[in-house]
Short mmCIF file of C-alpha atoms in Angstrom, two decimals:
data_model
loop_
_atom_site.label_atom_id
_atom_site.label_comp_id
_atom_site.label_asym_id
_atom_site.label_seq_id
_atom_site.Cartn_x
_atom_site.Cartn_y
_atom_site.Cartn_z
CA UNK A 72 24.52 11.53 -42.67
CA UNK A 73 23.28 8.10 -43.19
CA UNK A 74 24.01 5.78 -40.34
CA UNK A 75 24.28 1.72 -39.90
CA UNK A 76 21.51 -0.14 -37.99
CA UNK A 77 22.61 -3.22 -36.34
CA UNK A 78 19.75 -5.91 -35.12
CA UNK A 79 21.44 -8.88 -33.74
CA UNK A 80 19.00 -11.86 -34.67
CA UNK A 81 18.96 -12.87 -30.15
CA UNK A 82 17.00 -9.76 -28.75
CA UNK A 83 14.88 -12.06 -26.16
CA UNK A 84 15.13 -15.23 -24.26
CA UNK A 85 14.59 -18.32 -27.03
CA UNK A 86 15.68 -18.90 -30.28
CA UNK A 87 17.39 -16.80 -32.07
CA UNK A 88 15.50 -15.15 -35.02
CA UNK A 89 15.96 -16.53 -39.16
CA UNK A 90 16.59 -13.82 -41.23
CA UNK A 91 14.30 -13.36 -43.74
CA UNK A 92 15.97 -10.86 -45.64
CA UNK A 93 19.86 -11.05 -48.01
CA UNK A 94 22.24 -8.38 -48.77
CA UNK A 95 21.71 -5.57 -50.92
CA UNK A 96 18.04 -6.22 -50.36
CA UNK A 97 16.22 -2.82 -49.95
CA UNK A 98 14.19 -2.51 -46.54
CA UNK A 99 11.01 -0.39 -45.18
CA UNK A 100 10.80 0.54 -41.94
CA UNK A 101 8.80 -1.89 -40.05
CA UNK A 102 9.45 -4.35 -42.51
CA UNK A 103 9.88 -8.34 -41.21
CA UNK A 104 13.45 -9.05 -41.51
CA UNK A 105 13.73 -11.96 -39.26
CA UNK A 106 11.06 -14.46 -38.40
CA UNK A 107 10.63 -16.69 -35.29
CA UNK A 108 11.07 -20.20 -35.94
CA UNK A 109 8.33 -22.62 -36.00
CA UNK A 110 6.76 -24.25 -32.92
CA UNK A 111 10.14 -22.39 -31.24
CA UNK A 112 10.17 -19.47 -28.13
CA UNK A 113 11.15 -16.73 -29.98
CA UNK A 114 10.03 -13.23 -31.10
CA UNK A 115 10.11 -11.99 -34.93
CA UNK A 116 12.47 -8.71 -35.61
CA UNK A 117 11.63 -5.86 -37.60
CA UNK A 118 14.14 -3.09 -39.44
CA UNK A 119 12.95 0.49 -37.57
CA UNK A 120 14.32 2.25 -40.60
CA UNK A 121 14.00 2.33 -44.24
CA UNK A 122 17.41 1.34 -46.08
CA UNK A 123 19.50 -1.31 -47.87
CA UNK A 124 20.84 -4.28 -45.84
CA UNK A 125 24.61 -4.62 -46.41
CA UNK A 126 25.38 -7.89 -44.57
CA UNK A 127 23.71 -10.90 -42.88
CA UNK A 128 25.33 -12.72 -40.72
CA UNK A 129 24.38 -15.75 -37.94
CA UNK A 130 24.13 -13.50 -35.30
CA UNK A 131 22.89 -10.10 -37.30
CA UNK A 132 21.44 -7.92 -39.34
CA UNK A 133 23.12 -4.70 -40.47
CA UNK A 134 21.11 -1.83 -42.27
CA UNK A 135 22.32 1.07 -44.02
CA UNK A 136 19.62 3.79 -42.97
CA UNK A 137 18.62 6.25 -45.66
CA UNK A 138 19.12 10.11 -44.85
CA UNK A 139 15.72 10.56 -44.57
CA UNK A 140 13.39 8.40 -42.71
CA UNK A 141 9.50 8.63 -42.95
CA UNK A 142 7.12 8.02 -39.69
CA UNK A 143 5.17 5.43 -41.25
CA UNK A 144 5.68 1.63 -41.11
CA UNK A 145 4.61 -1.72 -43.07
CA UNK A 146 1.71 -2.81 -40.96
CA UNK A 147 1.07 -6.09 -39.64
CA UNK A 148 -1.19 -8.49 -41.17
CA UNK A 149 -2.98 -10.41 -38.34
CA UNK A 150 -6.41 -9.85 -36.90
CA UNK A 151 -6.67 -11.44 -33.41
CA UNK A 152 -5.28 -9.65 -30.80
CA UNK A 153 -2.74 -12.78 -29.57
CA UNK A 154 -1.42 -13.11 -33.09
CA UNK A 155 -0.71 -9.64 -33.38
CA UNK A 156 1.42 -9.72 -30.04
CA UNK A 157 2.78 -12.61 -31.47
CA UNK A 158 3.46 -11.13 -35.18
CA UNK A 159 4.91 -7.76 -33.72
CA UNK A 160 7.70 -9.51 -32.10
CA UNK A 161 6.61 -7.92 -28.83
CA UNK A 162 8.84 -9.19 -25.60
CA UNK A 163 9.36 -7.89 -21.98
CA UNK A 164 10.57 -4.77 -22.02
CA UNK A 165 12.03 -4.38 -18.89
CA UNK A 166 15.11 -5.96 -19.51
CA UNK A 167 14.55 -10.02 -19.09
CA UNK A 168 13.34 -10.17 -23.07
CA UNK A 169 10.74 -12.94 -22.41
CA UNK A 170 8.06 -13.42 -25.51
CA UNK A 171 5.04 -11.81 -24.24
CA UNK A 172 2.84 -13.59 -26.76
CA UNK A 173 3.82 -16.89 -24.51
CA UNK A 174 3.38 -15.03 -21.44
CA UNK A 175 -0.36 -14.38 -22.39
CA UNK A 176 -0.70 -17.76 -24.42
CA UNK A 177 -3.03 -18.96 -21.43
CA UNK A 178 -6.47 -18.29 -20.47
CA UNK A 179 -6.05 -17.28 -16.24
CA UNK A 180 -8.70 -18.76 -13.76
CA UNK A 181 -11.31 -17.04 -13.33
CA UNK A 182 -10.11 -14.91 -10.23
CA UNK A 183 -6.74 -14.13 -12.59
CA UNK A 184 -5.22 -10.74 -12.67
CA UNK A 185 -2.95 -8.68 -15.03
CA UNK A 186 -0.26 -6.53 -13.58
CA UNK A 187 1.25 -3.57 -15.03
CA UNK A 188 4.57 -3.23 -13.42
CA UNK A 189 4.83 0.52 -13.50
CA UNK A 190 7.64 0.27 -10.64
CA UNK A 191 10.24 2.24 -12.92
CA UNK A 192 12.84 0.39 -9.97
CA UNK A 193 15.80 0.98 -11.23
CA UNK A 194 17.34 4.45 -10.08
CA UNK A 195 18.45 7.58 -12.05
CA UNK A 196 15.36 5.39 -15.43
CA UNK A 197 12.17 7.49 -15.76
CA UNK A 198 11.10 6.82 -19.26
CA UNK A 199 7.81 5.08 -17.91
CA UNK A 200 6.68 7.13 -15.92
CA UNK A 201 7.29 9.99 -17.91
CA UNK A 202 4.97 7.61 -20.51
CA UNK A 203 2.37 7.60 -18.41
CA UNK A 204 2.54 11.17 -17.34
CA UNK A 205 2.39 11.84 -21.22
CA UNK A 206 -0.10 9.10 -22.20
CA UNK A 207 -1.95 7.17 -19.27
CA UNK A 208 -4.75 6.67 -21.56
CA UNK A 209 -2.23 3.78 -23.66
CA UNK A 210 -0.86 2.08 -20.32
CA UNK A 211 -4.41 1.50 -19.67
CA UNK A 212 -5.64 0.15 -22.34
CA UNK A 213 -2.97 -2.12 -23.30
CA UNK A 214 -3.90 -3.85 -19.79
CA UNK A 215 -7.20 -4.28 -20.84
CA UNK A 216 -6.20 -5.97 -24.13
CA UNK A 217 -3.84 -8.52 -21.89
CA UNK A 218 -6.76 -8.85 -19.62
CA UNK A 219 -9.16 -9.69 -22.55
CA UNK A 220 -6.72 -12.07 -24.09
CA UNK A 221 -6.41 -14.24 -21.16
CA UNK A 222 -9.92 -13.49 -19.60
CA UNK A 223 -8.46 -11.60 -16.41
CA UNK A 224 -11.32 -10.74 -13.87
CA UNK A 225 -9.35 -8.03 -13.22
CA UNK A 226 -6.01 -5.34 -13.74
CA UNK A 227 -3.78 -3.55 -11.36
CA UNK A 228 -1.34 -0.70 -12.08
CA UNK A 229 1.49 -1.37 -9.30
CA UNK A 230 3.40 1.85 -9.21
CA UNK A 231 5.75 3.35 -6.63
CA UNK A 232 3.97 5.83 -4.12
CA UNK A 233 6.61 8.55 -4.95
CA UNK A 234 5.34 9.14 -8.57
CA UNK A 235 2.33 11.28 -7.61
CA UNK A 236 1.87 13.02 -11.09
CA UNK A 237 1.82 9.78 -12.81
CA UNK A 238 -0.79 8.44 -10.37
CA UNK A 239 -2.72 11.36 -10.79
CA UNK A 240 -3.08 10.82 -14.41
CA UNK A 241 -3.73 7.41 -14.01
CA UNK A 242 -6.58 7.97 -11.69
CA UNK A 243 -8.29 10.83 -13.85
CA UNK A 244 -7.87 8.56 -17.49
CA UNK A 245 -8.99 5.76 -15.29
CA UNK A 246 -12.50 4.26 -16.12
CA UNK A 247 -12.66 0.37 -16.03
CA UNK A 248 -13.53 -0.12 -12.08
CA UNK A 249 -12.42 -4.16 -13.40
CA UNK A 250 -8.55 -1.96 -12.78
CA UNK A 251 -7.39 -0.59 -9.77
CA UNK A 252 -3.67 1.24 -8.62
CA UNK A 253 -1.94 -0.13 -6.38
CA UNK A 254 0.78 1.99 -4.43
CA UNK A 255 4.56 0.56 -4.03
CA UNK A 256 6.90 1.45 -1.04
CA UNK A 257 9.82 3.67 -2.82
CA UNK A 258 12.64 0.83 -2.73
CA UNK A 259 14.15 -1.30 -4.42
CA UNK A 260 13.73 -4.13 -5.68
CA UNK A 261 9.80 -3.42 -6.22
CA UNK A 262 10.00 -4.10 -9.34
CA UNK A 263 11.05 -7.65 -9.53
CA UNK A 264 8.01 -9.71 -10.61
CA UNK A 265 7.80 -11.66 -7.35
CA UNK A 266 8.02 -9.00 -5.01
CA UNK A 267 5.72 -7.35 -7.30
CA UNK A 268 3.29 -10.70 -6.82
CA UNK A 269 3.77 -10.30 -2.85
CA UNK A 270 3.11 -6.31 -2.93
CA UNK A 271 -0.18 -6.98 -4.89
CA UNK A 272 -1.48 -10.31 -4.40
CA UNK A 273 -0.26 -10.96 -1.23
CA UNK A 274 1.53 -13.98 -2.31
CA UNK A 275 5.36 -14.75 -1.89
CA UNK A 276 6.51 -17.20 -4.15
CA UNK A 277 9.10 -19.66 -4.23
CA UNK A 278 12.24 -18.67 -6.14
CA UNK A 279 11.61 -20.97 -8.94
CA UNK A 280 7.77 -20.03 -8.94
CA UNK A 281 5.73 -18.07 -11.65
CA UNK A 282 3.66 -15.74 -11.35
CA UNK A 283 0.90 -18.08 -13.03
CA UNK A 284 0.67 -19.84 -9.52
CA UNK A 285 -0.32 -17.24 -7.69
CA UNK A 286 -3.14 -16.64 -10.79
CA UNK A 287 -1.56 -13.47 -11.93
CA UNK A 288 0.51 -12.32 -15.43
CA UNK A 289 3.00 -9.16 -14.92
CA UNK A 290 3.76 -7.32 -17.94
CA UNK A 291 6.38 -3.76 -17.82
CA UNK A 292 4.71 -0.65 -18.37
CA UNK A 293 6.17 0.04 -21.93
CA UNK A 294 5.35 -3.99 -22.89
CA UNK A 295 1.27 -3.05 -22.03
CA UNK A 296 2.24 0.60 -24.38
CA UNK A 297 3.69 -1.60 -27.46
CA UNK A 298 0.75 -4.17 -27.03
CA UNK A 299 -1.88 -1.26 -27.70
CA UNK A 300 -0.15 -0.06 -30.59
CA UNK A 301 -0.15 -3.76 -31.90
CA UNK A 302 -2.90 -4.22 -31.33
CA UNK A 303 -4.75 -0.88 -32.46
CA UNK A 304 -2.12 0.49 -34.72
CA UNK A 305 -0.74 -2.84 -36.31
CA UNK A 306 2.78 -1.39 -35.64
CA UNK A 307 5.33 -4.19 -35.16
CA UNK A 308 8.47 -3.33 -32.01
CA UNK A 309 10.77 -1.36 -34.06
CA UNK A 310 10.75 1.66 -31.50
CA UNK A 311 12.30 1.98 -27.92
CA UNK A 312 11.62 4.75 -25.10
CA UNK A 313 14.67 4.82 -22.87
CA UNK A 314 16.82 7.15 -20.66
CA UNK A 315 19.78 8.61 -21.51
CA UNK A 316 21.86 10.15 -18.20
CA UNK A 317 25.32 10.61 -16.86
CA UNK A 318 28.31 12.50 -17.96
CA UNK A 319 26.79 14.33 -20.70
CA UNK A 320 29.06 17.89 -22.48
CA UNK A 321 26.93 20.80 -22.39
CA UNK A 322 23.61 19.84 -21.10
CA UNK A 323 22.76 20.81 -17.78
CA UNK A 324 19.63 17.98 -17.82
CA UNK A 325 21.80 15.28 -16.77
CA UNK A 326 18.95 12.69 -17.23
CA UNK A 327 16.75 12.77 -20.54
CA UNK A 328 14.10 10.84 -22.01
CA UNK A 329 13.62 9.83 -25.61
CA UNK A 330 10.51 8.31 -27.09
CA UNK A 331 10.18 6.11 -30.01
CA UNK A 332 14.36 5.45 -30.70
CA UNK A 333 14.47 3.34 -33.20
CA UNK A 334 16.24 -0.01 -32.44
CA UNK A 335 19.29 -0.92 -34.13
CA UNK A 336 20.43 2.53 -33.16
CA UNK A 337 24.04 2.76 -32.32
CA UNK A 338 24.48 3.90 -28.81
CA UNK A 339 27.29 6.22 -29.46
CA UNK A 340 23.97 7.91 -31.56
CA UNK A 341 21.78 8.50 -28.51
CA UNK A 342 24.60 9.78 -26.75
CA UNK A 343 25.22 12.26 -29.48
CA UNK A 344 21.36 12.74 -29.40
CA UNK A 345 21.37 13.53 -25.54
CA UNK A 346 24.17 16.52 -25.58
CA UNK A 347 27.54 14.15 -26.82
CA UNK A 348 29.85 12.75 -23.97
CA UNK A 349 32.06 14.31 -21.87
CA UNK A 350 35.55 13.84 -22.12
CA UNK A 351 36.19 11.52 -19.00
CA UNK A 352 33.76 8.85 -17.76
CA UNK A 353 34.47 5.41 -16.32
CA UNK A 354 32.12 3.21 -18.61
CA UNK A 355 28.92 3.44 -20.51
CA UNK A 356 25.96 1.05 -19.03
CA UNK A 357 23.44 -0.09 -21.24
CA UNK A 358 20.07 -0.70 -18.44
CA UNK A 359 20.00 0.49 -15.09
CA UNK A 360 22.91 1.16 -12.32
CA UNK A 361 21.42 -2.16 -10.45
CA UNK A 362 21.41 -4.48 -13.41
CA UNK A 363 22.79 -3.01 -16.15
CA UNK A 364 25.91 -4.04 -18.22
CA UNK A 365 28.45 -2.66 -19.50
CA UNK A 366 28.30 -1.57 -23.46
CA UNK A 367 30.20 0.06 -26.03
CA UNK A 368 29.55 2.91 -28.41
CA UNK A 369 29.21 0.60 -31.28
CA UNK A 370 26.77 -1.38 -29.64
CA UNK A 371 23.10 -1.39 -30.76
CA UNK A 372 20.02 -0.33 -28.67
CA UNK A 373 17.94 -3.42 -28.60
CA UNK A 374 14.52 -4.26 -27.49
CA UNK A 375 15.52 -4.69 -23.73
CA UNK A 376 17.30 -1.35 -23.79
CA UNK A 377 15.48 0.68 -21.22
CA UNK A 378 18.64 3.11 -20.38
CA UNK A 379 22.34 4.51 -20.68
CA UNK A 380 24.69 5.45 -18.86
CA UNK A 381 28.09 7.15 -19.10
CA UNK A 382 29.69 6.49 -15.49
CA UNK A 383 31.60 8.66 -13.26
CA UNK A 384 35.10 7.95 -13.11
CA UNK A 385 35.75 4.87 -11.40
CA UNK A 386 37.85 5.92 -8.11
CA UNK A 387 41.01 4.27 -7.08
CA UNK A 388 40.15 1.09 -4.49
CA UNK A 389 42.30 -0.88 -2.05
CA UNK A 390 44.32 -3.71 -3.16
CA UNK A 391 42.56 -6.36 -1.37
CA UNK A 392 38.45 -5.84 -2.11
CA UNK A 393 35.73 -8.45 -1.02
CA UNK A 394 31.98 -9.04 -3.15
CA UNK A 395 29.14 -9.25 -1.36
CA UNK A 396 26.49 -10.33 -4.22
CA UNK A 397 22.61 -10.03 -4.01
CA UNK A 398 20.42 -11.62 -6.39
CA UNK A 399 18.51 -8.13 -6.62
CA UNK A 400 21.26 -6.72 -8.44
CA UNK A 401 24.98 -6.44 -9.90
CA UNK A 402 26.18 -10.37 -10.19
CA UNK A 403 29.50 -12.02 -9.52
CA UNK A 404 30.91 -11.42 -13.06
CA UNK A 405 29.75 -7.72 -13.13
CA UNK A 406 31.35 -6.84 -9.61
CA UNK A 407 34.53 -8.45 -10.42
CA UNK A 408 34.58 -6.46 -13.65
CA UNK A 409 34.07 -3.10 -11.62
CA UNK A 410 36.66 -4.23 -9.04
CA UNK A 411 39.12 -4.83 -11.76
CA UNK A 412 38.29 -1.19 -13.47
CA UNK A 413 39.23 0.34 -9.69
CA UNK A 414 42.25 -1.33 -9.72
CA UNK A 415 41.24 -4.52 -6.45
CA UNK A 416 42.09 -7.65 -6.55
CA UNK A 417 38.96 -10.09 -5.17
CA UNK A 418 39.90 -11.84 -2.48
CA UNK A 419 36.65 -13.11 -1.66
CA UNK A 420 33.42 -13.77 -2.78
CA UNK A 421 29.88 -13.90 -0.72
CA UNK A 422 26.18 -14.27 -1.58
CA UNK A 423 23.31 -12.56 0.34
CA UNK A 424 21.55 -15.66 2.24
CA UNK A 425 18.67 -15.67 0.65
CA UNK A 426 20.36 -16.12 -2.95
CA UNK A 427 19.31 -18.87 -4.61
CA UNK A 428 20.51 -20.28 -7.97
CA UNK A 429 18.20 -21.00 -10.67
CA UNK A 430 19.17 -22.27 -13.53
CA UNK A 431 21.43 -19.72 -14.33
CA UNK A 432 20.43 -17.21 -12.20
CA UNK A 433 20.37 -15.77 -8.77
CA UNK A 434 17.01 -15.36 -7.32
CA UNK A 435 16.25 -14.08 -3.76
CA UNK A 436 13.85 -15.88 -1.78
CA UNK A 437 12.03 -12.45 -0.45
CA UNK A 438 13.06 -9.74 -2.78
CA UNK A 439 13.97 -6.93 -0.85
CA UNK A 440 13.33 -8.38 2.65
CA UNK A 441 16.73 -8.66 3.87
CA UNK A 442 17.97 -10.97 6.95
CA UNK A 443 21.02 -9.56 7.68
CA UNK A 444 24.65 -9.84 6.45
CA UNK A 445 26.52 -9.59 9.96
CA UNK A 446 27.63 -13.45 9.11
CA UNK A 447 28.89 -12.27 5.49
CA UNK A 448 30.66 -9.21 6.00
CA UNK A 449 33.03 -10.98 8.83
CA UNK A 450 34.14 -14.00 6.09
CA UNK A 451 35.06 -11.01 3.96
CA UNK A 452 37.06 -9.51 6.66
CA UNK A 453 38.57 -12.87 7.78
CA UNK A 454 39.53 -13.07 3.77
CA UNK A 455 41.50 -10.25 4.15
CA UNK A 456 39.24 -7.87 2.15
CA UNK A 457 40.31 -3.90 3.17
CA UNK A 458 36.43 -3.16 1.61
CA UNK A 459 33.71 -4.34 0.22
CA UNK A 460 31.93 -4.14 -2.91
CA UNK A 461 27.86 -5.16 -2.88
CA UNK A 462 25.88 -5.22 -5.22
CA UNK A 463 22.71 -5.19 -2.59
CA UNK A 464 19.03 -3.85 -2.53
CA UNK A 465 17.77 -1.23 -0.26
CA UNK A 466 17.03 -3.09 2.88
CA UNK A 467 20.38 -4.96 2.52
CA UNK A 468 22.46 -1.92 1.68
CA UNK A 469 21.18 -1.12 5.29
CA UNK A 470 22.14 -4.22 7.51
CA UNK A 471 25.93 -3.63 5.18
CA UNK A 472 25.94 -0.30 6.51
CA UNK A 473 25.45 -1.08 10.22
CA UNK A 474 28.36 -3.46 10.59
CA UNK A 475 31.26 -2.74 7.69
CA UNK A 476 31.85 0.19 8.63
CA UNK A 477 32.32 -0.82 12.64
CA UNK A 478 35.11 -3.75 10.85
CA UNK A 479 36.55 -0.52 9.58
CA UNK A 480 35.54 -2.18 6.38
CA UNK A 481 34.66 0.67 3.27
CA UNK A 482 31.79 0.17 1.93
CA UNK A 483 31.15 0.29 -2.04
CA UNK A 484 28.09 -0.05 -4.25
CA UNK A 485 27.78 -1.46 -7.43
CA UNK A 486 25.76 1.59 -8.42
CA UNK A 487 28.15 4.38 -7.39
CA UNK A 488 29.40 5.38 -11.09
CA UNK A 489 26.10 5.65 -12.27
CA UNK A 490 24.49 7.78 -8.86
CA UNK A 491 27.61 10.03 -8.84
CA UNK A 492 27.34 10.65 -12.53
CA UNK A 493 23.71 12.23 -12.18
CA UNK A 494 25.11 13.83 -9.02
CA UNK A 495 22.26 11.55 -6.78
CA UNK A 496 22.33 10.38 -3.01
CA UNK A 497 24.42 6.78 -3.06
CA UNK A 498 22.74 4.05 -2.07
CA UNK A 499 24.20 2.83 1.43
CA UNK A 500 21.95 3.11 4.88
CA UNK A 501 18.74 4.41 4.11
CA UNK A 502 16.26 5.78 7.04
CA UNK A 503 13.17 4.47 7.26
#
């Protein structure tokens, strides 16, 4: 059955894409179909499917897919490593979109490092790691192409100390000694960039900091995957490795990875894909149970799109609920929306301490180094909150846990839906 492919023109942080395509014009896959403007962040956007383009609008593309879709692709043009990032329309694929051709537009000092972020830190995602178990040999060398391109002494592979079979790989395909693996405690948020930076380099940085300052660039796992086949292939970003989990009919795998999903792929498809949905869920999340939002069946899979999930049942919550939000994950708008779907009315709302806005974002001053939330928890009490809702990392789930529950406050996590869905241990006090 043929199928529409929808590629809104804003998959990244910049300037939207200009389409470079009209309707009823017939499409290949990896053919350019929107174009970065000049002298303008941005990223260029490519169809992942062969078909004819039946409308073009300001804020997308729609493509009717043919029935039957070859493997190949129109290659890119460019020669110089750089330009190929650039022409591929390669961003970060770990969720925040930025252009990684900017990222690496910047020769480092001469003691600069590249660092994969192979954290996979979101719970229930394994798609990269299952890359790597599959492939370490592309991981690697699409850190050695970043590391050429911006003359990096060196490369690390920061990955989570749990993932042994991954790591084991790693070290066997492993044969630059300019790249070394370094091990990350199993919490989260490891893999935020800064905490990444501390973890690594030994370097906390300021909350409005880069990376850059501490002479380091971070790429995601999958980002250093697409830059190899950029690079060595000439394929553009018109495929996606995700995870698909949750409340799936029939399948007893209730978390699955897919390689190479072409974006512009409806999500209602990839649930289909995965097993189809069961009949009751609460809501589908398009990223992880931390950070993700909520979607829609109709919606597209995008560039960013690293999972989805269909949500347990949201239970029934007190009338009178209080947010505790941490930069690290769920934010004010998201909390209040999964208040509202249990039925509380917010009575209060409280930020970790160390939450900091930027721009317009929350960023925590020591990602996942929590100073307590004793203070916090007792203004949400005083509010007349009969829980609370948090949205916190590991090490602040913990200080939650040891004085909520003594207000007789409940305690729920922004992740619950998602965990219980998968049937995995919710996140509240963890033992160290």
């Amino acid at each position: 059955m043929k199928q529409f492919f929808r590629f809104p023109l804003k998959q990244h942080i910049g300037a939207s894409a200009v389409p470079a395509i009209v309707k009823d014009d017939r499409i290949a896959r990896g053919q350019l179909i929107a174009f970065k403007g000049k002298n303008q962040l941005g990223a260029n956007l490519y169809s992942s499917v062969s078909g004819v383009v039946t409308e073009v609008t300001d804020s997308e593309i729609v493509i009717l897919a043919d029935e039957v879709q070859a493997k190949e692709y129109v290659h890119l043009k460019l020669e110089e490593p750089l330009a190929l990032i650039e022409e591929a329309g390669i961003v970060g694929l770990g969720g925040a979109g930025f252009p990684t051709y900017a990222k690496l537009a910047s020769p480092l000092p001469p003691d600069g490092v590249v660092i994969v972020n192979a954290a996979e830190c979101e719970p229930i995602l394994e798609h990269n790691i299952a890359a790597i178990e599959k492939n370490p040999g592309q991981v690697i060398r699409g850190l050695q192409i970043a590391m050429d391109v911006v003359k990096a002494a060196r490369g690390i592979i920061a990955i989570k100390e749990i993932h042994e079979e991954a790591i084991q790989r790693l070290r066997e395909s492993l044969k630059d000694e300019r790249i070394t693996i370094h091990l990350l405690p199993n919490m989260y948020p490891m893999g935020e960039e800064r905490a990444i930076v501390r973890e690594t380099c030994g370097v906390l940085l300021g909350v409005e900091s880069l990376p850059s300052e501490a002479h380091a660039v971070v790429i995601n796992a999958e980002t250093a995957c697409r830059i190899q086949e950029a690079v060595d292939l000439k394929k553009p970003l018109i495929d996606k490795n995700m995870t698909v989990a949750g409340k799936i009919r029939g399948n007893q795998n209730l978390v699955q990875v897919f390689e190479d999903v072409p974006i512009g792929i409806p999500v209602g498809a990839m649930f289909e894909r995965a097993g189809s949905l069961a009949e009751n869920y609460g809501e589908l999340i398009m990223g992880g149970p931390f950070t993700g939002k909520r979607t829609t069946l109709e919606s597209p899979v995008i560039k960013t799109t690293g999972g989805l999930i269909a949500a347990e049942c949201f239970p029934k919550g007190p009338d009178k609920i209080g947010l505790l939000v941490c930069a690290c994950g769920a934010g004010k708008e998201r909390l209040t929306e999964i208040a509202e779907s249990m039925g509380s009315q917010v009575v209060q709302v409280e930020y970790c301490k160390q939450a900091r806005q930027v721009k317009s974002s929350l960023k925590c001053e020591n990602p996942g180094k929590c100073p307590g939330q004793v203070q916090k928890i007792m203004a949400l009490k005083k509010a007349g909150a009969k829980a609370v809702l948090i949205s916190n990392c590991t090490d602040c789930s913990n200080t939650v846990m040891s004085c909520a529950p003594k207000l007789g406050l409940p305690v729920y996590h922004c992740t619950d839906g998602a965990l219980r869905a998968v049937n995995e241990k919710l996140i509240r006090r963890i033992h160290k």
